[in-house]
Amino acid sequence: MGVADLGLPVDVPSTALFTDHYELTMLQAALKAGTAGRRSVFEVFTRRLPDGRRYGVVGGTGRVLDAVENFRFDADVLAFLRERRVVDEPTLEWLADYRFGGDIWGYPEGEVYFPGSPIMRVEGSFGECVLLETVILSILNHDSAIAAAASRMASAAGGRPLIEMGARRTHELAAVAASRAAYLGGFTSTSDLAAGFRYNIPTVGTSAHAFTLLHDSERDAFRAQVDSLGRDTTLLVDTYDVTEAVRTAVEIAGPELGSVRIDSGDLLLVAHRVRQQLDELGARDTKIIVTSDLDEYAIASLAAAPVDAYGVGTQLVTGSGHPTASMVYKLVARAETGGAGAPLVPVAKKSTGGKTSIGGRKWAARRLNAHGVAEAEVVGTGPVPDRLAGRQLLVQLVKGGEVVAREPLDAARDRHATARANLPLSATQLSRGEPVLPTEYVHMGSGS
């Protein structure tokens, strides 16, 4: 049984309309001019990290691969375009046969990146590449923003488990993607069942305040939950009086009570009081979970508190103040002519206001110091210097239109933990600062 069989809104049969109107009008004009078939290279990068961030996290690569595979103009989509007169009939005929047949290279999912990093490189004809701009950027910008926030929160948590619980704070489809990105960035579980179903992320959850309020007393509510879910459940203890609730919880579940959850108040103070009370009642193994509008700063402030796990919602799924990674998709090289084998020439936009870009088909490598710690992100065109050949970051994701690098989400999650650990220690600081690695540009040739 698949996602579509269950009727869940998380499986899209075609991603072809996840694009902007002008992508198709550019295609029409290029087809008429005879330039749509020119070999082209587009790159995804960001000119800057969000204010105060020390590194970015590549998130969403796996979803991009799915989107490229499903970028098909079926009869209904073509009928819509024809009815709205978005493009002419020759263009519609071209779209009917559309299949991306080019190559995609990119930083593997979970890797870190910096300003100017060629996070993804899309190569093929202009026509087939230009159509993918919006869907690629929408996925990478969203998922990378969430993954970066999750990574910062995981660093602040210092190994304590993190629960993603932000589904009710964002679009229902974005919630699934956010759960995936959060798990990639270091979260251990999610409350969102659609994310668990689609991506095999562990799901957790017990009860909310409504369950306590439903019953005639807090004792009745706790008794009903323990009778149904067992003594290892998590009881929510801040509906009325926390001290009385903890006492009642241990009376009903005994010292085998799994956890208590605190969702309001001065979490630092309340956690210490609850821990002391649990220990005095003999429930020394009962864990304390805290929720309530947490972000990485709040989590860091609880580092010395007797907290065993954190539940994070709103701040996570909104990127903790930075809901986009500000990535762009730019043409950086194209063939001199439409002929097969024509050499590539670098191209770049020239403008003021910080929107300049660097032309040429790029590679990237991470230089390490004598202690094996990253010290620079090196980006260049042309041949890769021998000293950096073994440190290249881009891997081939799609070859001749076929996905060649699909991997389990856990592999990307593990990769991120390793990449973050190999950064200078200052990468985990939450104070404002510059990117932890400088980006160095090396020009070695035409980059064709």
PDB file of N, CA and C in Angstrom, residues 230-288:
ATOM      1  N   GLY A 230       0.066   2.311  29.699  1.00  0.00           N
ATOM      2  CA  GLY A 230       1.093   1.694  30.534  1.00  0.00           C
ATOM      3  C   GLY A 230       1.840   2.702  31.399  1.00  0.00           C
ATOM      4  N   ARG A 231       2.591   2.185  32.354  1.00  0.00           N
ATOM      5  CA  ARG A 231       3.300   3.043  33.297  1.00  0.00           C
ATOM      6  C   ARG A 231       4.440   3.825  32.649  1.00  0.00           C
ATOM      7  N   ASP A 232       4.890   3.364  31.484  1.00  0.00           N
ATOM      8  CA  ASP A 232       6.022   4.023  30.820  1.00  0.00           C
ATOM      9  C   ASP A 232       5.590   5.241  30.013  1.00  0.00           C
ATOM     10  N   THR A 233       4.345   5.648  30.154  1.00  0.00           N
ATOM     11  CA  THR A 233       3.828   6.774  29.379  1.00  0.00           C
ATOM     12  C   THR A 233       4.396   8.100  29.889  1.00  0.00           C
ATOM     13  N   THR A 234       4.066   9.177  29.185  1.00  0.00           N
ATOM     14  CA  THR A 234       4.450  10.528  29.596  1.00  0.00           C
ATOM     15  C   THR A 234       3.195  11.276  30.031  1.00  0.00           C
ATOM     16  N   LEU A 235       3.190  11.751  31.267  1.00  0.00           N
ATOM     17  CA  LEU A 235       2.050  12.473  31.807  1.00  0.00           C
ATOM     18  C   LEU A 235       2.332  13.971  31.791  1.00  0.00           C
ATOM     19  N   LEU A 236       1.358  14.727  31.319  1.00  0.00           N
ATOM     20  CA  LEU A 236       1.464  16.180  31.244  1.00  0.00           C
ATOM     21  C   LEU A 236       1.057  16.763  32.591  1.00  0.00           C
ATOM     22  N   VAL A 237       1.976  17.470  33.263  1.00  0.00           N
ATOM     23  CA  VAL A 237       1.763  17.803  34.675  1.00  0.00           C
ATOM     24  C   VAL A 237       1.529  19.284  34.960  1.00  0.00           C
ATOM     25  N   ASP A 238       1.298  20.102  33.922  1.00  0.00           N
ATOM     26  CA  ASP A 238       1.145  21.533  34.218  1.00  0.00           C
ATOM     27  C   ASP A 238      -0.236  22.077  33.870  1.00  0.00           C
ATOM     28  N   THR A 239      -1.257  21.222  33.862  1.00  0.00           N
ATOM     29  CA  THR A 239      -2.603  21.715  33.583  1.00  0.00           C
ATOM     30  C   THR A 239      -3.122  22.553  34.744  1.00  0.00           C
ATOM     31  N   TYR A 240      -2.866  22.107  35.965  1.00  0.00           N
ATOM     32  CA  TYR A 240      -3.313  22.835  37.152  1.00  0.00           C
ATOM     33  C   TYR A 240      -2.101  23.199  38.017  1.00  0.00           C
ATOM     34  N   ASP A 241      -1.850  22.423  39.022  1.00  0.00           N
ATOM     35  CA  ASP A 241      -0.728  22.652  39.939  1.00  0.00           C
ATOM     36  C   ASP A 241       0.337  21.584  39.693  1.00  0.00           C
ATOM     37  N   VAL A 242       1.551  22.001  39.332  1.00  0.00           N
ATOM     38  CA  VAL A 242       2.595  21.054  38.937  1.00  0.00           C
ATOM     39  C   VAL A 242       2.971  20.130  40.086  1.00  0.00           C
ATOM     40  N   THR A 243       3.148  20.685  41.283  1.00  0.00           N
ATOM     41  CA  THR A 243       3.575  19.859  42.423  1.00  0.00           C
ATOM     42  C   THR A 243       2.549  18.777  42.730  1.00  0.00           C
ATOM     43  N   GLU A 244       1.286  19.160  42.747  1.00  0.00           N
ATOM     44  CA  GLU A 244       0.230  18.186  43.024  1.00  0.00           C
ATOM     45  C   GLU A 244       0.140  17.158  41.891  1.00  0.00           C
ATOM     46  N   ALA A 245       0.336  17.599  40.646  1.00  0.00           N
ATOM     47  CA  ALA A 245       0.250  16.683  39.512  1.00  0.00           C
ATOM     48  C   ALA A 245       1.369  15.644  39.546  1.00  0.00           C
ATOM     49  N   VAL A 246       2.566  16.064  39.901  1.00  0.00           N
ATOM     50  CA  VAL A 246       3.682  15.112  39.974  1.00  0.00           C
ATOM     51  C   VAL A 246       3.424  14.084  41.068  1.00  0.00           C
ATOM     52  N   ARG A 247       2.917  14.544  42.202  1.00  0.00           N
ATOM     53  CA  ARG A 247       2.617  13.626  43.302  1.00  0.00           C
ATOM     54  C   ARG A 247       1.558  12.607  42.860  1.00  0.00           C
ATOM     55  N   THR A 248       0.524  13.096  42.201  1.00  0.00           N
ATOM     56  CA  THR A 248      -0.541  12.208  41.734  1.00  0.00           C
ATOM     57  C   THR A 248      -0.027  11.236  40.674  1.00  0.00           C
ATOM     58  N   ALA A 249       0.814  11.726  39.770  1.00  0.00           N
ATOM     59  CA  ALA A 249       1.348  10.886  38.702  1.00  0.00           C
ATOM     60  C   ALA A 249       2.135   9.709  39.261  1.00  0.00           C
ATOM     61  N   VAL A 250       2.970   9.963  40.265  1.00  0.00           N
ATOM     62  CA  VAL A 250       3.781   8.882  40.843  1.00  0.00           C
ATOM     63  C   VAL A 250       2.912   7.944  41.669  1.00  0.00           C
ATOM     64  N   GLU A 251       1.895   8.477  42.324  1.00  0.00           N
ATOM     65  CA  GLU A 251       0.977   7.610  43.082  1.00  0.00           C
ATOM     66  C   GLU A 251       0.292   6.612  42.147  1.00  0.00           C
ATOM     67  N   ILE A 252      -0.077   7.068  40.969  1.00  0.00           N
ATOM     68  CA  ILE A 252      -0.827   6.215  40.040  1.00  0.00           C
ATOM     69  C   ILE A 252       0.100   5.280  39.259  1.00  0.00           C
ATOM     70  N   ALA A 253       1.187   5.804  38.729  1.00  0.00           N
ATOM     71  CA  ALA A 253       2.064   4.997  37.877  1.00  0.00           C
ATOM     72  C   ALA A 253       3.187   4.328  38.651  1.00  0.00           C
ATOM     73  N   GLY A 254       3.480   4.830  39.842  1.00  0.00           N
ATOM     74  CA  GLY A 254       4.591   4.278  40.600  1.00  0.00           C
ATOM     75  C   GLY A 254       5.923   4.792  40.091  1.00  0.00           C
ATOM     76  N   PRO A 255       6.999   4.309  40.649  1.00  0.00           N
ATOM     77  CA  PRO A 255       8.337   4.767  40.231  1.00  0.00           C
ATOM     78  C   PRO A 255       8.680   4.367  38.801  1.00  0.00           C
ATOM     79  N   GLU A 256       7.847   3.527  38.185  1.00  0.00           N
ATOM     80  CA  GLU A 256       8.084   3.135  36.802  1.00  0.00           C
ATOM     81  C   GLU A 256       7.550   4.154  35.806  1.00  0.00           C
ATOM     82  N   LEU A 257       6.994   5.258  36.286  1.00  0.00           N
ATOM     83  CA  LEU A 257       6.479   6.289  35.393  1.00  0.00           C
ATOM     84  C   LEU A 257       7.563   6.685  34.404  1.00  0.00           C
ATOM     85  N   GLY A 258       7.224   6.672  33.101  1.00  0.00           N
ATOM     86  CA  GLY A 258       8.219   6.942  32.078  1.00  0.00           C
ATOM     87  C   GLY A 258       8.720   8.370  32.094  1.00  0.00           C
ATOM     88  N   SER A 259       7.789   9.335  31.944  1.00  0.00           N
ATOM     89  CA  SER A 259       8.194  10.734  31.861  1.00  0.00           C
ATOM     90  C   SER A 259       7.071  11.636  32.332  1.00  0.00           C
ATOM     91  N   VAL A 260       7.459  12.852  32.673  1.00  0.00           N
ATOM     92  CA  VAL A 260       6.495  13.916  32.863  1.00  0.00           C
ATOM     93  C   VAL A 260       6.854  15.022  31.876  1.00  0.00           C
ATOM     94  N   ARG A 261       5.825  15.730  31.396  1.00  0.00           N
ATOM     95  CA  ARG A 261       6.063  16.822  30.449  1.00  0.00           C
ATOM     96  C   ARG A 261       5.628  18.135  31.063  1.00  0.00           C
ATOM     97  N   ILE A 262       6.486  19.156  30.928  1.00  0.00           N
ATOM     98  CA  ILE A 262       6.204  20.506  31.414  1.00  0.00           C
ATOM     99  C   ILE A 262       6.090  21.414  30.204  1.00  0.00           C
ATOM    100  N   ASP A 263       4.978  22.160  30.115  1.00  0.00           N
ATOM    101  CA  ASP A 263       4.698  22.940  28.912  1.00  0.00           C
ATOM    102  C   ASP A 263       4.498  24.430  29.202  1.00  0.00           C
ATOM    103  N   SER A 264       4.818  24.872  30.406  1.00  0.00           N
ATOM    104  CA  SER A 264       4.626  26.283  30.720  1.00  0.00           C
ATOM    105  C   SER A 264       5.446  26.662  31.942  1.00  0.00           C
ATOM    106  N   GLY A 265       5.506  27.966  32.189  1.00  0.00           N
ATOM    107  CA  GLY A 265       6.196  28.459  33.369  1.00  0.00           C
ATOM    108  C   GLY A 265       7.678  28.667  33.134  1.00  0.00           C
ATOM    109  N   ASP A 266       8.375  28.969  34.206  1.00  0.00           N
ATOM    110  CA  ASP A 266       9.831  29.123  34.183  1.00  0.00           C
ATOM    111  C   ASP A 266      10.431  27.719  34.112  1.00  0.00           C
ATOM    112  N   LEU A 267      10.752  27.281  32.917  1.00  0.00           N
ATOM    113  CA  LEU A 267      11.135  25.875  32.719  1.00  0.00           C
ATOM    114  C   LEU A 267      12.369  25.497  33.522  1.00  0.00           C
ATOM    115  N   LEU A 268      13.333  26.414  33.651  1.00  0.00           N
ATOM    116  CA  LEU A 268      14.541  26.118  34.408  1.00  0.00           C
ATOM    117  C   LEU A 268      14.208  25.852  35.868  1.00  0.00           C
ATOM    118  N   LEU A 269      13.436  26.742  36.461  1.00  0.00           N
ATOM    119  CA  LEU A 269      13.063  26.591  37.869  1.00  0.00           C
ATOM    120  C   LEU A 269      12.163  25.385  38.080  1.00  0.00           C
ATOM    121  N   VAL A 270      11.146  25.255  37.241  1.00  0.00           N
ATOM    122  CA  VAL A 270      10.190  24.156  37.406  1.00  0.00           C
ATOM    123  C   VAL A 270      10.863  22.804  37.211  1.00  0.00           C
ATOM    124  N   ALA A 271      11.775  22.694  36.256  1.00  0.00           N
ATOM    125  CA  ALA A 271      12.456  21.423  36.019  1.00  0.00           C
ATOM    126  C   ALA A 271      13.254  20.997  37.247  1.00  0.00           C
ATOM    127  N   HIS A 272      13.957  21.931  37.875  1.00  0.00           N
ATOM    128  CA  HIS A 272      14.717  21.593  39.085  1.00  0.00           C
ATOM    129  C   HIS A 272      13.787  21.128  40.205  1.00  0.00           C
ATOM    130  N   ARG A 273      12.668  21.812  40.386  1.00  0.00           N
ATOM    131  CA  ARG A 273      11.731  21.438  41.454  1.00  0.00           C
ATOM    132  C   ARG A 273      11.110  20.075  41.184  1.00  0.00           C
ATOM    133  N   VAL A 274      10.755  19.832  39.915  1.00  0.00           N
ATOM    134  CA  VAL A 274      10.144  18.554  39.569  1.00  0.00           C
ATOM    135  C   VAL A 274      11.150  17.413  39.731  1.00  0.00           C
ATOM    136  N   ARG A 275      12.385  17.629  39.339  1.00  0.00           N
ATOM    137  CA  ARG A 275      13.399  16.588  39.495  1.00  0.00           C
ATOM    138  C   ARG A 275      13.599  16.222  40.965  1.00  0.00           C
ATOM    139  N   GLN A 276      13.659  17.256  41.809  1.00  0.00           N
ATOM    140  CA  GLN A 276      13.831  17.007  43.238  1.00  0.00           C
ATOM    141  C   GLN A 276      12.637  16.238  43.796  1.00  0.00           C
ATOM    142  N   GLN A 277      11.441  16.638  43.367  1.00  0.00           N
ATOM    143  CA  GLN A 277      10.242  15.964  43.853  1.00  0.00           C
ATOM    144  C   GLN A 277      10.180  14.516  43.373  1.00  0.00           C
ATOM    145  N   LEU A 278      10.482  14.288  42.107  1.00  0.00           N
ATOM    146  CA  LEU A 278      10.476  12.915  41.590  1.00  0.00           C
ATOM    147  C   LEU A 278      11.459  12.034  42.352  1.00  0.00           C
ATOM    148  N   ASP A 279      12.641  12.556  42.602  1.00  0.00           N
ATOM    149  CA  ASP A 279      13.651  11.774  43.330  1.00  0.00           C
ATOM    150  C   ASP A 279      13.183  11.454  44.740  1.00  0.00           C
ATOM    151  N   GLU A 280      12.558  12.439  45.398  1.00  0.00           N
ATOM    152  CA  GLU A 280      12.071  12.221  46.762  1.00  0.00           C
ATOM    153  C   GLU A 280      10.948  11.189  46.801  1.00  0.00           C
ATOM    154  N   LEU A 281      10.191  11.106  45.716  1.00  0.00           N
ATOM    155  CA  LEU A 281       9.092  10.141  45.635  1.00  0.00           C
ATOM    156  C   LEU A 281       9.551   8.770  45.152  1.00  0.00           C
ATOM    157  N   GLY A 282      10.857   8.639  44.873  1.00  0.00           N
ATOM    158  CA  GLY A 282      11.394   7.352  44.448  1.00  0.00           C
ATOM    159  C   GLY A 282      11.369   7.130  42.951  1.00  0.00           C
ATOM    160  N   ALA A 283      10.924   8.125  42.187  1.00  0.00           N
ATOM    161  CA  ALA A 283      10.842   7.991  40.727  1.00  0.00           C
ATOM    162  C   ALA A 283      12.112   8.562  40.090  1.00  0.00           C
ATOM    163  N   ARG A 284      13.246   8.000  40.479  1.00  0.00           N
ATOM    164  CA  ARG A 284      14.529   8.545  40.030  1.00  0.00           C
ATOM    165  C   ARG A 284      14.785   8.325  38.537  1.00  0.00           C
ATOM    166  N   ASP A 285      14.139   7.340  37.956  1.00  0.00           N
ATOM    167  CA  ASP A 285      14.344   7.067  36.526  1.00  0.00           C
ATOM    168  C   ASP A 285      13.312   7.757  35.637  1.00  0.00           C
ATOM    169  N   THR A 286      12.354   8.436  36.235  1.00  0.00           N
ATOM    170  CA  THR A 286      11.346   9.140  35.448  1.00  0.00           C
ATOM    171  C   THR A 286      11.995  10.353  34.786  1.00  0.00           C
ATOM    172  N   LYS A 287      11.784  10.484  33.499  1.00  0.00           N
ATOM    173  CA  LYS A 287      12.424  11.558  32.749  1.00  0.00           C
ATOM    174  C   LYS A 287      11.550  12.812  32.720  1.00  0.00           C
ATOM    175  N   ILE A 288      12.181  13.933  32.439  1.00  0.00           N
ATOM    176  CA  ILE A 288      11.493  15.215  32.323  1.00  0.00           C
ATOM    177  C   ILE A 288      11.617  15.720  30.886  1.00  0.00           C
TER     178      ILE A 288
END
